mmCIF file of C-alpha atoms in Angstrom:
data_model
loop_
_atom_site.group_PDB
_atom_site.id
_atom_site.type_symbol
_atom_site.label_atom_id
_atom_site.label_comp_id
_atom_site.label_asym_id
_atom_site.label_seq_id
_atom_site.Cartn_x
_atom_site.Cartn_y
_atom_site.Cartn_z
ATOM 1 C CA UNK A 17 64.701 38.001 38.141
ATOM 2 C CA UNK A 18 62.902 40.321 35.317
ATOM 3 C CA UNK A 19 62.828 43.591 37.737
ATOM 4 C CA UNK A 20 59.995 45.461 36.633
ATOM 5 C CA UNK A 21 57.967 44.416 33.973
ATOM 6 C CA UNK A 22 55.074 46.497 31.715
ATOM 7 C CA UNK A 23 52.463 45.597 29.264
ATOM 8 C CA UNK A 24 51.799 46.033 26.787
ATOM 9 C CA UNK A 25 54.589 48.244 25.090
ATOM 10 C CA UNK A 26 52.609 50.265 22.834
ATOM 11 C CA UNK A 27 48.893 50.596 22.784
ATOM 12 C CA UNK A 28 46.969 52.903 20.405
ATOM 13 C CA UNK A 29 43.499 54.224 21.580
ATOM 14 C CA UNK A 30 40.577 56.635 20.457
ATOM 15 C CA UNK A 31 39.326 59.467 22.348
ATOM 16 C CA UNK A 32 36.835 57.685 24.975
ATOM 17 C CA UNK A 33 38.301 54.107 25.043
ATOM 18 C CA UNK A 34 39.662 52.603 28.295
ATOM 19 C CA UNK A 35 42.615 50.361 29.324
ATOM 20 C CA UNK A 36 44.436 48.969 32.158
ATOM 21 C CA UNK A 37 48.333 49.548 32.421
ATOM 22 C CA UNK A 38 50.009 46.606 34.174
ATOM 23 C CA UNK A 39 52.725 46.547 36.169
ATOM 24 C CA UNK A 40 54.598 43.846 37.806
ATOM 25 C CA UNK A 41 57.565 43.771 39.726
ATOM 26 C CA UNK A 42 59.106 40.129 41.514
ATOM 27 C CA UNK A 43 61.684 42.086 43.666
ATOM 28 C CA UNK A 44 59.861 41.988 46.926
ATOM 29 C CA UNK A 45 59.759 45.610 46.894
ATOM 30 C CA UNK A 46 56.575 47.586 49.417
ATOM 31 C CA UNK A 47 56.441 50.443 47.363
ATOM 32 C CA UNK A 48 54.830 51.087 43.700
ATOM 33 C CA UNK A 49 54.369 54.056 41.491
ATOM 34 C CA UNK A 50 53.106 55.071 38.020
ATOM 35 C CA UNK A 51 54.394 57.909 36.268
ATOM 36 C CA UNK A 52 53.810 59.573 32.795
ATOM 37 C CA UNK A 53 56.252 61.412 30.741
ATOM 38 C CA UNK A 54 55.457 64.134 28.015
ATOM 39 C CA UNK A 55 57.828 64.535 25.077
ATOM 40 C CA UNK A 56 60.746 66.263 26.301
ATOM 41 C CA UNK A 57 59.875 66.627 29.199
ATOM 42 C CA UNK A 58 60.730 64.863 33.164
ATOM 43 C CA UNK A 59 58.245 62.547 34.934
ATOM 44 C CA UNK A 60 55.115 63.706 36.696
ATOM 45 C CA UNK A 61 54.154 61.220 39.505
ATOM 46 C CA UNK A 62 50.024 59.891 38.637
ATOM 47 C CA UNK A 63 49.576 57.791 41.801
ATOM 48 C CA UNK A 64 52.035 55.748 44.266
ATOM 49 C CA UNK A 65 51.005 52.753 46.375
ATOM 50 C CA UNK A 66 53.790 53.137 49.541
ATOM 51 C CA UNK A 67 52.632 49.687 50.778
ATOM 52 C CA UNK A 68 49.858 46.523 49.821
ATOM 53 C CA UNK A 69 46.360 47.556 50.177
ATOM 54 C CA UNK A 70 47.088 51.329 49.600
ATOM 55 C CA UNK A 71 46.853 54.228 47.280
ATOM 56 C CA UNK A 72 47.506 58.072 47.212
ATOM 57 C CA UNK A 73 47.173 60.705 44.289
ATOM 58 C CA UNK A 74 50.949 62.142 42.727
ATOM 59 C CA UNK A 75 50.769 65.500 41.053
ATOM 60 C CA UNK A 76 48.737 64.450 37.739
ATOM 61 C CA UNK A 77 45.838 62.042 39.038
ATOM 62 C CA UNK A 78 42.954 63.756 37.147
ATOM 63 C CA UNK A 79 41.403 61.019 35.151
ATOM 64 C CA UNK A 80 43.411 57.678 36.238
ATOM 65 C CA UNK A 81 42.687 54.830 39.229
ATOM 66 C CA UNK A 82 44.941 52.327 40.101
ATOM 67 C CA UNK A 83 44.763 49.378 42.251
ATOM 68 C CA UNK A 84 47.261 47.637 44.179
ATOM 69 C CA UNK A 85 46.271 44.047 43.360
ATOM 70 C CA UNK A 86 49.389 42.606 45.404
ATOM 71 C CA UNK A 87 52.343 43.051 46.811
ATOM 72 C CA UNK A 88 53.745 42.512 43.318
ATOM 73 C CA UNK A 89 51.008 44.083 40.769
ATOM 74 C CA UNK A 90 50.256 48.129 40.317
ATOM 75 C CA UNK A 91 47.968 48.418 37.572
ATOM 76 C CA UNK A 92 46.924 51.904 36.123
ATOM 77 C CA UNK A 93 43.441 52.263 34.445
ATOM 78 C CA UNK A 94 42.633 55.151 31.671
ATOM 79 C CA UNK A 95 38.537 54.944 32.002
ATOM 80 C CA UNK A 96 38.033 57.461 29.144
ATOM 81 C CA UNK A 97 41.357 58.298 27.451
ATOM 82 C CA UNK A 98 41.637 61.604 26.355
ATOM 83 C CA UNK A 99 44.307 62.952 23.671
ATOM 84 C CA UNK A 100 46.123 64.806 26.464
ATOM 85 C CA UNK A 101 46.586 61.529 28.330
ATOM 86 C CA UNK A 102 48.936 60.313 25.089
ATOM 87 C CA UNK A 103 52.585 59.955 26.762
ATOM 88 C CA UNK A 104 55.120 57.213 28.139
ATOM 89 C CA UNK A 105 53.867 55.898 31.140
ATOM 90 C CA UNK A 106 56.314 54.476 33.383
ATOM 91 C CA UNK A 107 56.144 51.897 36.766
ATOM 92 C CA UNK A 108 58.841 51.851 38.834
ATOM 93 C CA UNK A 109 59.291 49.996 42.516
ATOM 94 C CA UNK A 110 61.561 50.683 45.855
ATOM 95 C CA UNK A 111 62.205 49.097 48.584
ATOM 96 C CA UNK A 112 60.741 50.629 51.803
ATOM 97 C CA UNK A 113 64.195 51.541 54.138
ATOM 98 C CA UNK A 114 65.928 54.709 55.559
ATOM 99 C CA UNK A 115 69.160 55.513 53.427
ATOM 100 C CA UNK A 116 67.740 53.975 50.787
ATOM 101 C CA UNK A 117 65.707 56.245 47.813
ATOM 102 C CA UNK A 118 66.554 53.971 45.005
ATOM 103 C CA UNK A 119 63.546 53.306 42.392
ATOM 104 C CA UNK A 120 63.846 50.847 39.614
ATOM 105 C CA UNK A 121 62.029 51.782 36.904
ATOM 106 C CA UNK A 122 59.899 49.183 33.615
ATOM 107 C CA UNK A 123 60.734 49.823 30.212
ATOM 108 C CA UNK A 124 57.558 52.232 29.792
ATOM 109 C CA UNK A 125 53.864 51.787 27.912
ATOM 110 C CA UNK A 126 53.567 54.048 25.206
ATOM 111 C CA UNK A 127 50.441 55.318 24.617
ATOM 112 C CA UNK A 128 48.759 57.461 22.056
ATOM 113 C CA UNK A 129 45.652 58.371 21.993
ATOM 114 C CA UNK A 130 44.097 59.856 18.747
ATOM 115 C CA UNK B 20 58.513 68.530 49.105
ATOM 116 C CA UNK B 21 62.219 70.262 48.325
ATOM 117 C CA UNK B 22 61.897 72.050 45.036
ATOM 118 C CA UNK B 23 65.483 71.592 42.548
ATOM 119 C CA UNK B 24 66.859 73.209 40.069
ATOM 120 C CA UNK B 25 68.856 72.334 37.993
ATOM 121 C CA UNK B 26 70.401 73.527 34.478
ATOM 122 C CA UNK B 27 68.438 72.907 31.088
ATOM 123 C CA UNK B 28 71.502 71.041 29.535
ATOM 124 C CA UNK B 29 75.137 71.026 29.333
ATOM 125 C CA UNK B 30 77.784 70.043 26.592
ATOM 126 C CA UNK B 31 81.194 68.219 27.078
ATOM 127 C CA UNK B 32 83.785 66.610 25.003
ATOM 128 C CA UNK B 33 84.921 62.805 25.569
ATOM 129 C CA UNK B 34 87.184 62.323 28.296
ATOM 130 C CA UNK B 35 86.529 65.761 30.479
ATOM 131 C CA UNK B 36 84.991 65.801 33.797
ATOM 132 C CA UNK B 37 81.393 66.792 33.803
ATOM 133 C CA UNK B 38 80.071 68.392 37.110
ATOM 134 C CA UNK B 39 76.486 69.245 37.140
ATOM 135 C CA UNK B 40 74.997 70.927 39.817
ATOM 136 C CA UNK B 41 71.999 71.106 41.575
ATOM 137 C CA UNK B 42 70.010 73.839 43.821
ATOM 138 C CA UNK B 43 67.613 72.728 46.283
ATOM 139 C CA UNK B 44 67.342 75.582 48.820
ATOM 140 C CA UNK B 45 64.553 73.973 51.291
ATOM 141 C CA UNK B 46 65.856 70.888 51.335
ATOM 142 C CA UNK B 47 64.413 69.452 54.864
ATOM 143 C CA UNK B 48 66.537 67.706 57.675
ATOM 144 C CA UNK B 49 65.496 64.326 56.651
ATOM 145 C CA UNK B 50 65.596 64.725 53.166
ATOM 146 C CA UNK B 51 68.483 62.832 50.710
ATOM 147 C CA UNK B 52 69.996 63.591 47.285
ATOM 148 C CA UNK B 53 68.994 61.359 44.416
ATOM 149 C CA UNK B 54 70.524 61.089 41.026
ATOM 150 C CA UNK B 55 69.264 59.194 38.301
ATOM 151 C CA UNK B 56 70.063 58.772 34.648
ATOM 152 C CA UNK B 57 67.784 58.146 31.598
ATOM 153 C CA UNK B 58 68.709 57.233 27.862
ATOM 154 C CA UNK B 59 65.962 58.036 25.504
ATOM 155 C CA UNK B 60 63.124 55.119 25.486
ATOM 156 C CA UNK B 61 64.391 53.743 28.604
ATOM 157 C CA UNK B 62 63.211 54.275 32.221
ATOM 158 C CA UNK B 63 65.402 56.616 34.763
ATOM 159 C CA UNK B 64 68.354 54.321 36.444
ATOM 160 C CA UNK B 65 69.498 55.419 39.727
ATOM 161 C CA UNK B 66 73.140 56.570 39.671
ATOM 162 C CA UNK B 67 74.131 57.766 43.304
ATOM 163 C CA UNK B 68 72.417 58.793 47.068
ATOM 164 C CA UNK B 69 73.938 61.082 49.590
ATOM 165 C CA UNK B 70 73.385 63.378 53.391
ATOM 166 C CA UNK B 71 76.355 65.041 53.102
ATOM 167 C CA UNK B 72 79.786 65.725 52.080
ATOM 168 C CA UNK B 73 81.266 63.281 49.424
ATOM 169 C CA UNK B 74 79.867 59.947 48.082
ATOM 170 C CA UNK B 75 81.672 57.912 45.381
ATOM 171 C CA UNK B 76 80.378 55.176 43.714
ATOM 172 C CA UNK B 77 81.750 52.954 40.473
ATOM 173 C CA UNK B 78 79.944 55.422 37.856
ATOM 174 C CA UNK B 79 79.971 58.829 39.546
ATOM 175 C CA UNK B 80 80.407 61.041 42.832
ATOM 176 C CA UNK B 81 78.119 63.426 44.417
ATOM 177 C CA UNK B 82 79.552 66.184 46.516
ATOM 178 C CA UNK B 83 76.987 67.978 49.236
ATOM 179 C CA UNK B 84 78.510 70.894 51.154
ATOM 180 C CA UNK B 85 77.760 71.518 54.646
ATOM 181 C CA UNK B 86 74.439 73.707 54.423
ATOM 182 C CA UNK B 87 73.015 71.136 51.557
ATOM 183 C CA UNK B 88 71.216 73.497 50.031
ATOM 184 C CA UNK B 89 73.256 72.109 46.882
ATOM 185 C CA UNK B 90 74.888 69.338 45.253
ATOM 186 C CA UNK B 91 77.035 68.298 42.479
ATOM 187 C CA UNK B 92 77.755 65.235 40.188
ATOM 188 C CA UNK B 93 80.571 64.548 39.067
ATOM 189 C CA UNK B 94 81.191 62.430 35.884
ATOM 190 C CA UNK B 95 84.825 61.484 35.371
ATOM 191 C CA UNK B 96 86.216 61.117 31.576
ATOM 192 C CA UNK B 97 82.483 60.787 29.993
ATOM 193 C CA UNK B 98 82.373 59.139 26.954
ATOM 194 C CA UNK B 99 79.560 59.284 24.001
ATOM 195 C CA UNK B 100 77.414 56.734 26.077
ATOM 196 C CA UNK B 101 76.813 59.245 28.790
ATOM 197 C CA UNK B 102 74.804 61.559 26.892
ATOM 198 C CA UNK B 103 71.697 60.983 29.097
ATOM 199 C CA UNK B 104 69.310 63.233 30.920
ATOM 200 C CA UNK B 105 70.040 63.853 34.280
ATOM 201 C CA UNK B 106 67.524 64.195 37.410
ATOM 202 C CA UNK B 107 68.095 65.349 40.997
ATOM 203 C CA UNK B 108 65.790 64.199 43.068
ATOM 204 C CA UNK B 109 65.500 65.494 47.243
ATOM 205 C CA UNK B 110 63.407 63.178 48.999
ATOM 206 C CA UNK B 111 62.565 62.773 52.643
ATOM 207 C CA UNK B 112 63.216 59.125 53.956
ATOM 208 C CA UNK B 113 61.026 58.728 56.690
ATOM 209 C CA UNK B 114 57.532 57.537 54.931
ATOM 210 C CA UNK B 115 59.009 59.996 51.977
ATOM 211 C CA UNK B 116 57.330 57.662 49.522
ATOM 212 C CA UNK B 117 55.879 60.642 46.930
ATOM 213 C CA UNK B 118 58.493 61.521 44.417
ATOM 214 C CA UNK B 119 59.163 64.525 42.063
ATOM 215 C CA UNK B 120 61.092 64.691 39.085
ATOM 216 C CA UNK B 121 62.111 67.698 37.591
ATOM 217 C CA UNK B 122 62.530 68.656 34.190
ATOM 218 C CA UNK B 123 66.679 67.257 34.480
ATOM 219 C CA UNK B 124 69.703 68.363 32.737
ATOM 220 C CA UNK B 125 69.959 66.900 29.520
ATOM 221 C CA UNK B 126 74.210 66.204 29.104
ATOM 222 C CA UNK B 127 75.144 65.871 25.430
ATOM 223 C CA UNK B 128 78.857 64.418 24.768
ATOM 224 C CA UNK B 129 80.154 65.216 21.738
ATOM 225 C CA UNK B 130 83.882 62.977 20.489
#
């Protein structure tokens, strides 16, 4: 059971290039989400997918699209990365039920682009 | 969405209790207390969930008085590995599925 799993781990891009985050998760879980996180700072929510076969804009969506392949896969595409886009981006899953708020997070993509 | 605040960071000694609190004035009838942890280069972890009044857990408790518009952890006896940041997080659980992070309270334990 590997949880949530990211690749790649680092990735290193010029101003213009695109890439594809992927995300996996083998927990079963309904909901997905991508986050990015600034030096120093907390996480801003991109985009969350609360079931399969949906998507909705977070706070910072402005020049990423996802797409909920699966139930497991959340993948997070940069079409022309931008130096402001250079951050940790993290995916996390949850389980859909009432009492029950608790995420589990990857181990984060960290991207720079220069 | 509840907005929180929360203080920018706090400093302890090994072995004291560490209560960090958290102000979420609008927080909305259907809305629960979330508390997560994160180490540097690591994603957040969840520590603890409450409604109201007192929840205890192996790692921490998380007090809510009876208008909620707050709520505290509680670390007991921290040690060096619990220098962390800390995030409260008020979410609604009924189709609540967008999140929000604030900026967290970064704890730094000194021996």
């Amino acid at each position: 059971n590997a949880g949530v799993t990211q690749t790649p781990k680092f990735q290193v891009l010029k101003t213009g290039q695109s890439m594809t985050l992927q995300c996996a998760q083998d927990m079963n879980h309904n909901s997905m989400y991508w986050y990015r996180q600034d030096p120093g700072m907390g996480l801003r929510l991109i985009y969350y997918s609360a079931s399969e076969g949906t998507t909705d804009k977070g706070e910072v969506p402005n020049g990423y699209n996802v797409s909920r392949l699966n139930k497991r896969e959340f993948s997070l595409r940069l079409e022309s990365a931008a130096p402001s886009q250079t951050s940790v981006y993290f995916c996390a899953s949850r389980d859909f039920g009432l009492s029950d708020y608790e995420q589990y997070f990857g181990p984060g993509t960290r991207l720079t682009v220069t | 969405l509840a907005k929180t605040t929360q203080p920018i960071s706090m400093d302890s000694y090994e072995g004291q209790e560490v209560n960090i609190t958290c102000s979420h004035n609008n927080i909305a009838t259907n809305d629960y207390i979330t508390w997560y942890q994160q180490f540097p280069s690591q994603g957040p972890r969840f520590i603890i969930q409450g409604y109201k009044t007192k929840v205890t857990n192996e790692v921490a408790s998380l007090f809510i008085p009876a208008d909620r518009k707050s709520s505290t952890l509680s670390l007991p006896r921290v040690s060096l590995s619990d220098t962390a940041v800390y995030y409260c997080l008020v979410g609604d659980m009924i189709g609540g599925f967008k999140t929000i992070f604030g900026a967290g309270t970064r704890l730094f334990v000194k021996a």
